[in-house]
mmCIF file of C-alpha atoms and ligand atoms in Angstrom:
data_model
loop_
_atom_site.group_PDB
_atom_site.id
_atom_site.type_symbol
_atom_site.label_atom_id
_atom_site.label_comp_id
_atom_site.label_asym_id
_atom_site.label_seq_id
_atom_site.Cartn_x
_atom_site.Cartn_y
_atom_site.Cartn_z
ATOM 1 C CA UNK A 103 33.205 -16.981 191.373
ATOM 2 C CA UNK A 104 30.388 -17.950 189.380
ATOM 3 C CA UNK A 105 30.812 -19.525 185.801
ATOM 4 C CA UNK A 106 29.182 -17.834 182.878
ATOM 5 C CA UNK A 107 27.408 -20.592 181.579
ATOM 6 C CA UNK A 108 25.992 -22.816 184.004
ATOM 7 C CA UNK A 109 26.024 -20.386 187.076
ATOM 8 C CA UNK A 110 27.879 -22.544 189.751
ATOM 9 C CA UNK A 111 31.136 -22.404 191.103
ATOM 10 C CA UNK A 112 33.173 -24.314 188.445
ATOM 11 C CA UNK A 113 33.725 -27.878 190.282
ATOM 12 C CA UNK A 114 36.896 -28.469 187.883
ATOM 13 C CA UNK A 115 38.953 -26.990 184.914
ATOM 14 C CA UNK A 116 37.616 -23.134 183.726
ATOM 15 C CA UNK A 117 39.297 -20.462 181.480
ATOM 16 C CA UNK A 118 38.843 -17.038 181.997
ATOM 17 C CA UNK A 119 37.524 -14.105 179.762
ATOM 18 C CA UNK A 120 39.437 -10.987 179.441
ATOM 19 C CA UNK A 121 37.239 -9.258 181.968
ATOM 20 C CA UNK A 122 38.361 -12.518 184.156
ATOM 21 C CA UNK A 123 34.650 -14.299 184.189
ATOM 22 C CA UNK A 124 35.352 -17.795 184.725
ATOM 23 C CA UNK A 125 33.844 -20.329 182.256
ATOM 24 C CA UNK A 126 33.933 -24.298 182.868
ATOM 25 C CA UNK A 127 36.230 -25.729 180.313
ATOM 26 C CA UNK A 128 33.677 -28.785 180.083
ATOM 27 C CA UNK A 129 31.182 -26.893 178.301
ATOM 28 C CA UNK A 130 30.560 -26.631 174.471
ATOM 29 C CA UNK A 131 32.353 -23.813 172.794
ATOM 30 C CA UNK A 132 29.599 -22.412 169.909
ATOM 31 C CA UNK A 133 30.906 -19.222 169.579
ATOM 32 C CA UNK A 134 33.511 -16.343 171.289
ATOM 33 C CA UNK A 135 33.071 -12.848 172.098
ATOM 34 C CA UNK A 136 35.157 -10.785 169.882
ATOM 35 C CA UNK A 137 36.223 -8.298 172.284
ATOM 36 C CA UNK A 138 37.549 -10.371 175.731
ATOM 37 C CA UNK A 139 37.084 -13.838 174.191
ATOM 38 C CA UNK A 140 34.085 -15.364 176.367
ATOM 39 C CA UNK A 141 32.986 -18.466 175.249
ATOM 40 C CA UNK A 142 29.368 -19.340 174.514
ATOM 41 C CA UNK A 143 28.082 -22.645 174.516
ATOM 42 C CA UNK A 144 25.073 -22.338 171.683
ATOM 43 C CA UNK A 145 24.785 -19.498 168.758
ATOM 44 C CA UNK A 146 21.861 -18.333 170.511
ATOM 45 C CA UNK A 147 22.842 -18.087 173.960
ATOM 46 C CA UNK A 148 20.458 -15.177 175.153
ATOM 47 C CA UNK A 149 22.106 -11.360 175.985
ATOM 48 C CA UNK A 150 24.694 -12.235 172.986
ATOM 49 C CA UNK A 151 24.736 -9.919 170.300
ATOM 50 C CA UNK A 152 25.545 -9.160 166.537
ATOM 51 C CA UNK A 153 28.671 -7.119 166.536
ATOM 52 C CA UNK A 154 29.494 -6.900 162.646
ATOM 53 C CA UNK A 155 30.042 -10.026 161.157
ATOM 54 C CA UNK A 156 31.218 -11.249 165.159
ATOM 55 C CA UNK A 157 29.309 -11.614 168.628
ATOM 56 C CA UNK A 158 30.196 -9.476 171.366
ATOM 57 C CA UNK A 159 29.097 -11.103 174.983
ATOM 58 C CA UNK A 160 26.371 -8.850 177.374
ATOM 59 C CA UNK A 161 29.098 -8.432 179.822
ATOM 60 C CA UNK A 162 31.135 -6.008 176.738
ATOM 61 C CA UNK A 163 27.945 -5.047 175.416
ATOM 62 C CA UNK A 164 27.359 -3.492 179.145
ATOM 63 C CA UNK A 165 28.481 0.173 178.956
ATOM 64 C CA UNK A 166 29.579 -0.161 175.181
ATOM 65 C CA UNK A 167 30.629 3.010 172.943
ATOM 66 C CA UNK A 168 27.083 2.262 170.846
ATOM 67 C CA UNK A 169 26.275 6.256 169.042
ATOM 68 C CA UNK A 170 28.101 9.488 168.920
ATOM 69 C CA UNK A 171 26.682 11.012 172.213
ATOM 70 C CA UNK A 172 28.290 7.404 174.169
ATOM 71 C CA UNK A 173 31.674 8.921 172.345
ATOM 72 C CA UNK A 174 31.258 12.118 173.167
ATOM 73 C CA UNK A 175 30.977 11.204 176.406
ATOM 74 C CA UNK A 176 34.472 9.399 176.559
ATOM 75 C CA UNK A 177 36.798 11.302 173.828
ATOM 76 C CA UNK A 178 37.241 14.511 176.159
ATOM 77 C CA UNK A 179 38.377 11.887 178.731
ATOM 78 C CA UNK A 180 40.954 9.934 176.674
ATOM 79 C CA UNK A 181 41.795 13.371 175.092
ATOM 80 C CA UNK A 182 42.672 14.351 178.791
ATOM 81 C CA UNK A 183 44.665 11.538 179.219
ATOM 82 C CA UNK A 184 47.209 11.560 176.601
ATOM 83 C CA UNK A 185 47.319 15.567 177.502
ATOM 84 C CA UNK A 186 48.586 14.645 180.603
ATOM 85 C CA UNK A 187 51.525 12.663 178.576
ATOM 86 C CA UNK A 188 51.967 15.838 176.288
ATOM 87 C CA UNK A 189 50.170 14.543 173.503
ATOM 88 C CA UNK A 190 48.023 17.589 172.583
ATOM 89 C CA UNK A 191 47.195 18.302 169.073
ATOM 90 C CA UNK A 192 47.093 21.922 168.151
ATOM 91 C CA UNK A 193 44.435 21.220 165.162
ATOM 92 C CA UNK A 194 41.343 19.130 166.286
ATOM 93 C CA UNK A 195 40.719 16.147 164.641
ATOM 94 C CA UNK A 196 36.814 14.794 164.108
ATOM 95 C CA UNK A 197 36.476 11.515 166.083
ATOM 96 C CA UNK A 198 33.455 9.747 164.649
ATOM 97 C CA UNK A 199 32.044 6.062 165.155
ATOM 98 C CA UNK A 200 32.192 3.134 162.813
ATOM 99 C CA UNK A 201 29.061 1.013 162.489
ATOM 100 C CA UNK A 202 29.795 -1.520 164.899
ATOM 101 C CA UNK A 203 31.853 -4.578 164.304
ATOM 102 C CA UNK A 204 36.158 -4.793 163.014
ATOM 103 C CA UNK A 205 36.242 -1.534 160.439
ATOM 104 C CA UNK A 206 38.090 -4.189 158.132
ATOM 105 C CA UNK A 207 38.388 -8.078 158.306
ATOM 106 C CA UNK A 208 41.203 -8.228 156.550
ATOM 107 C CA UNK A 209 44.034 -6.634 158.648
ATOM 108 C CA UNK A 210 45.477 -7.947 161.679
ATOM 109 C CA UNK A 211 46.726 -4.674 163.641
ATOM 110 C CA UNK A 212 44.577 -2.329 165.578
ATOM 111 C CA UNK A 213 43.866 0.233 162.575
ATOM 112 C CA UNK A 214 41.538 -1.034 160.215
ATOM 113 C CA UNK A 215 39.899 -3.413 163.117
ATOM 114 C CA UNK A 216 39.024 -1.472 165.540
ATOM 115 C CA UNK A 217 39.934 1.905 164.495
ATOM 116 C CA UNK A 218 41.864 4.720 161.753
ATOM 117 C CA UNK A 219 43.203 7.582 160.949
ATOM 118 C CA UNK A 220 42.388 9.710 157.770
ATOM 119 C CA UNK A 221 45.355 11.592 156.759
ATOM 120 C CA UNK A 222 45.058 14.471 154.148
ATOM 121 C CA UNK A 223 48.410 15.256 152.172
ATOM 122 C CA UNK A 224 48.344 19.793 152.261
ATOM 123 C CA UNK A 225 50.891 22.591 152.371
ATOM 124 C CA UNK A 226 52.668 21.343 155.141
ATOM 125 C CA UNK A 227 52.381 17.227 154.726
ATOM 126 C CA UNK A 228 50.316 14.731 155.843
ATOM 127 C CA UNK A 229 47.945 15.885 158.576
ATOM 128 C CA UNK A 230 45.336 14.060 160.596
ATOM 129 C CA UNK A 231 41.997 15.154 159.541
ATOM 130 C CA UNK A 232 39.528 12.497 160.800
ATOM 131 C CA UNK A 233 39.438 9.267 163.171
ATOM 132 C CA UNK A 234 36.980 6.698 162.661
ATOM 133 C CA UNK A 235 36.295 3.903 165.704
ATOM 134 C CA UNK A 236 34.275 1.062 165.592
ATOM 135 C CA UNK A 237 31.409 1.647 166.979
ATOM 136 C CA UNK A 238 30.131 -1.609 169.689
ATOM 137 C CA UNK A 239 33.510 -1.508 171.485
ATOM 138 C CA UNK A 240 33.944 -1.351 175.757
ATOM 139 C CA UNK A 241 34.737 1.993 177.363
ATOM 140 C CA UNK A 242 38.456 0.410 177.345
ATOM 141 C CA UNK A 243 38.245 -1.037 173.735
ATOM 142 C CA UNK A 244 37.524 2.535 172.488
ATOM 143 C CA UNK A 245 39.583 4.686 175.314
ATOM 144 C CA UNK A 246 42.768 2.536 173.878
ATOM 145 C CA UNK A 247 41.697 2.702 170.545
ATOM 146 C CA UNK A 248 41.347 6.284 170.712
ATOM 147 C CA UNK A 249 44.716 6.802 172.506
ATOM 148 C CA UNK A 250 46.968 4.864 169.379
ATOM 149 C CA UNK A 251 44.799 6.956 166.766
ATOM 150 C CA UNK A 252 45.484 9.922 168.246
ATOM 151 C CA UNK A 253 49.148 9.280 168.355
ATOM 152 C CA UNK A 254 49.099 8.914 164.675
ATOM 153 C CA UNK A 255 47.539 12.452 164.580
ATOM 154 C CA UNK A 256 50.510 13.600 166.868
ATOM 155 C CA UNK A 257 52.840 12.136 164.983
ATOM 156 C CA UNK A 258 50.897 13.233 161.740
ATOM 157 C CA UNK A 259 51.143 16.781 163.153
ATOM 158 C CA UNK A 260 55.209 16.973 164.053
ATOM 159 C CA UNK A 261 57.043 14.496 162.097
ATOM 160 C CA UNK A 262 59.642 15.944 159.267
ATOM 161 C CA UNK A 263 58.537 12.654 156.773
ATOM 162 C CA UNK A 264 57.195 9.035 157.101
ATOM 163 C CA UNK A 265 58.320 7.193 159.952
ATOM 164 C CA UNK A 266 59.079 2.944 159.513
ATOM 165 C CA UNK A 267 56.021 1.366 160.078
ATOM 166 C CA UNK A 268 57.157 -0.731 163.150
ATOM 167 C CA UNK A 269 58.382 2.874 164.687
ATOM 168 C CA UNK A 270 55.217 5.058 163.787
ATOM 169 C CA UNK A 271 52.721 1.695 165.197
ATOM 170 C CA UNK A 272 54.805 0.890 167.941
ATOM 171 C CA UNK A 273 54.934 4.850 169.132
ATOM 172 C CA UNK A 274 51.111 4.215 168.918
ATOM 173 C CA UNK A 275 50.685 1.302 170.451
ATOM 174 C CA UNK A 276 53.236 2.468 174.143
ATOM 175 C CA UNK A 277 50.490 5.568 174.026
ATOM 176 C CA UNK A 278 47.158 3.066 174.018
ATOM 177 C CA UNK A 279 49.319 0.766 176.666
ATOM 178 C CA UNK A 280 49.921 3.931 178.942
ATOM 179 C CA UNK A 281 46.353 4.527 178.217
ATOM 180 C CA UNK A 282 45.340 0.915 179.949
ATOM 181 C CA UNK A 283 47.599 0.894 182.361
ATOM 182 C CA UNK A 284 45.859 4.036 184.078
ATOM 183 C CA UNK A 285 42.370 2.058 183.927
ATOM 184 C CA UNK A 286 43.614 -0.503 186.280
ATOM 185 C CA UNK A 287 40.666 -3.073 185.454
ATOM 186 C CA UNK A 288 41.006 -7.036 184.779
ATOM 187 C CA UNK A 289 39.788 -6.103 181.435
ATOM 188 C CA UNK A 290 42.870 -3.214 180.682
ATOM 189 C CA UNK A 291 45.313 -5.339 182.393
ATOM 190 C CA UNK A 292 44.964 -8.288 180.204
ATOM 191 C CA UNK A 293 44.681 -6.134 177.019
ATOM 192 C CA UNK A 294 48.240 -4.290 178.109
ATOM 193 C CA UNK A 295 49.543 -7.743 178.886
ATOM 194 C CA UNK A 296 48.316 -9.120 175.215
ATOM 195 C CA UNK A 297 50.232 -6.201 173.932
ATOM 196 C CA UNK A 298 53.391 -7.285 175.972
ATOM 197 C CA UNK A 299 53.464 -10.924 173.978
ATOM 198 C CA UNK A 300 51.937 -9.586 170.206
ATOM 199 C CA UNK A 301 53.433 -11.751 167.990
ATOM 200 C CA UNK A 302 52.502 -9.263 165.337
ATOM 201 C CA UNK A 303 55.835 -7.454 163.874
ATOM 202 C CA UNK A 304 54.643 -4.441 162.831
ATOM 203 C CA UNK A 305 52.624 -4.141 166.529
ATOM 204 C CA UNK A 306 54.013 -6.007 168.963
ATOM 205 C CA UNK A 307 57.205 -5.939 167.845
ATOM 206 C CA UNK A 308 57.237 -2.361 167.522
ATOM 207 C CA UNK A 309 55.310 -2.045 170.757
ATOM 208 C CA UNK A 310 58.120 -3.670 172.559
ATOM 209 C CA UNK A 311 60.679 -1.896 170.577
ATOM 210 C CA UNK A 312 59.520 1.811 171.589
ATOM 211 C CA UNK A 313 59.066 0.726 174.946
ATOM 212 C CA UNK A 314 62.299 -0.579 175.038
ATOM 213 C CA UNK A 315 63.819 3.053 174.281
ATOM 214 C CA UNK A 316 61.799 4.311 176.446
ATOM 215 C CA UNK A 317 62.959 2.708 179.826
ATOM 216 C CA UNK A 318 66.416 3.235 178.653
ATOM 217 C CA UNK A 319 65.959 7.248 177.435
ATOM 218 C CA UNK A 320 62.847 8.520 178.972
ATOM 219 C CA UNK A 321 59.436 9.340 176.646
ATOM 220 C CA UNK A 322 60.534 12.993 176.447
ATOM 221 C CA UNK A 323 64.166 11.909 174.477
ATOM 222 C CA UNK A 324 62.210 9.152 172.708
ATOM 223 C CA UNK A 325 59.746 11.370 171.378
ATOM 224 C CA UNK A 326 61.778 14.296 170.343
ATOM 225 C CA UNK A 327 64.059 11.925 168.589
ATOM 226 C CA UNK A 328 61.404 10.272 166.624
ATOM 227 C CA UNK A 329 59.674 13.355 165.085
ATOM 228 C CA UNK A 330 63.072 15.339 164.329
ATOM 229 C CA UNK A 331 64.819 12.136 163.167
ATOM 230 C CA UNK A 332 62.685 9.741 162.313
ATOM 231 C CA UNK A 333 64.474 7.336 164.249
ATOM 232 C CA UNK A 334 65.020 5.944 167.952
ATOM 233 C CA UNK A 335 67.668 7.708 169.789
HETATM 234 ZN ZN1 LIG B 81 30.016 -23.997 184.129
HETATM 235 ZN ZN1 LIG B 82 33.004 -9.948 175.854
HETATM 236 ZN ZN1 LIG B 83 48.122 2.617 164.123
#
């Protein structure tokens, strides 16, 4: 275990990143990676990068979701994923990248930051008709991102009318957690285990919520309940 500024083992205190790289709490803290929250002790520290208006460390830059082709690369995986959870959309939905860096500064939940979902009103309601992800984000960043925006397109697709926003988020957020939970990296666990303590009550709260139903009913009852009824069962 090597820390990620001065290269030894850390001889005393050290915090870890999200991808679990130790880091020697005795160093100066300049800036953070915005993705798993890696300290850096100077604003230049070299393999750091611009990643909108934060820096993302080279350890997420390694592998990142950078163009289109990186994406298309991934989507037919994630895609595969939530089909194996019976979330298939029966009218595709365009999944495009973001120039890189939060989508918008201003919001605290995963859409608008890292990604969203363009919803058309036509004949039959709202419907899904484009996602947008930032682009700059970790295979796991974007995989998770890409599971929660599709499951507003899902939802978008079956729902009888608007859904509470802690209900339609929350139904989101259990389909990017199942998402992590089948990566089974440092990096995925600790993202799923930020979920579990969110303090955020549209999010978390109706992350936990949703899952809550969930152990108690099964995803099949929860699921069916929420797009006939609009409500938990
Ligand atoms: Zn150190
Ligand atoms: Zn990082
Ligand atoms: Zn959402």
């Amino acid at each position: 275990m090597t820390c990620t500024v001065c290269g030894g083992a850390p001889p005393g205190s050290y915090e870890l990143s999200m991808h679990e790289e130790p880091t020697c709490v005795s160093h100066p803290v300049a800036m953070r990676c915005a993705l798993c929250g890696r300290p850096a002790p100077d604003q230049r520290t070299p393999g750091w990068s611009r990643w909108g208006a934060s820096t993302r460390c080279p350890r997420c830059a390694l592998g990142a979701i950078e163009c289109q082709d990186d994406a298309r690369g991934q989507i037919p995986v994630v895609r595969a994923a939530m089909a194996a959870l019976g979330i298939e959309l029966t009218r595709r939905v365009r999944v495009t990248l973001a120039d890189p860096g939060p989508l918008s500064p201003d919001t605290t939940g995963r859409d608008g930051v890292l990604g969203i979902t363009h919803q058309q009103w036509g004949p039959d309601g709202y419907a899904a008709v484009s996602i947008e992800i930032a682009g700059g984000l970790t295979p796991v960043h974007f995989g998770a991102t890409l599971a929660h925006e599709l499951g507003h397109a899902w939802l978008a697709e079956r729902k009888s009318g608007p859904l509470p926003l802690p209900l339609e988020e929350g139904v989101c957020e259990v389909f990017a957690g199942a998402w992590l939970k089948k990566q089974d990296t440092p990096l995925a666990t600790r993202l799923r285990a930020a979920m579990d303590t969110n303090p955020d009550p549209v999010y978390g709260h109706g992350y936990r919520m949703v899952r809550a139903a969930i152990v108690h009913a099964g995803i099949e009852a929860v699921l069916t309940s929420v797009v006939r009824t609009g409500a938990l069962p």
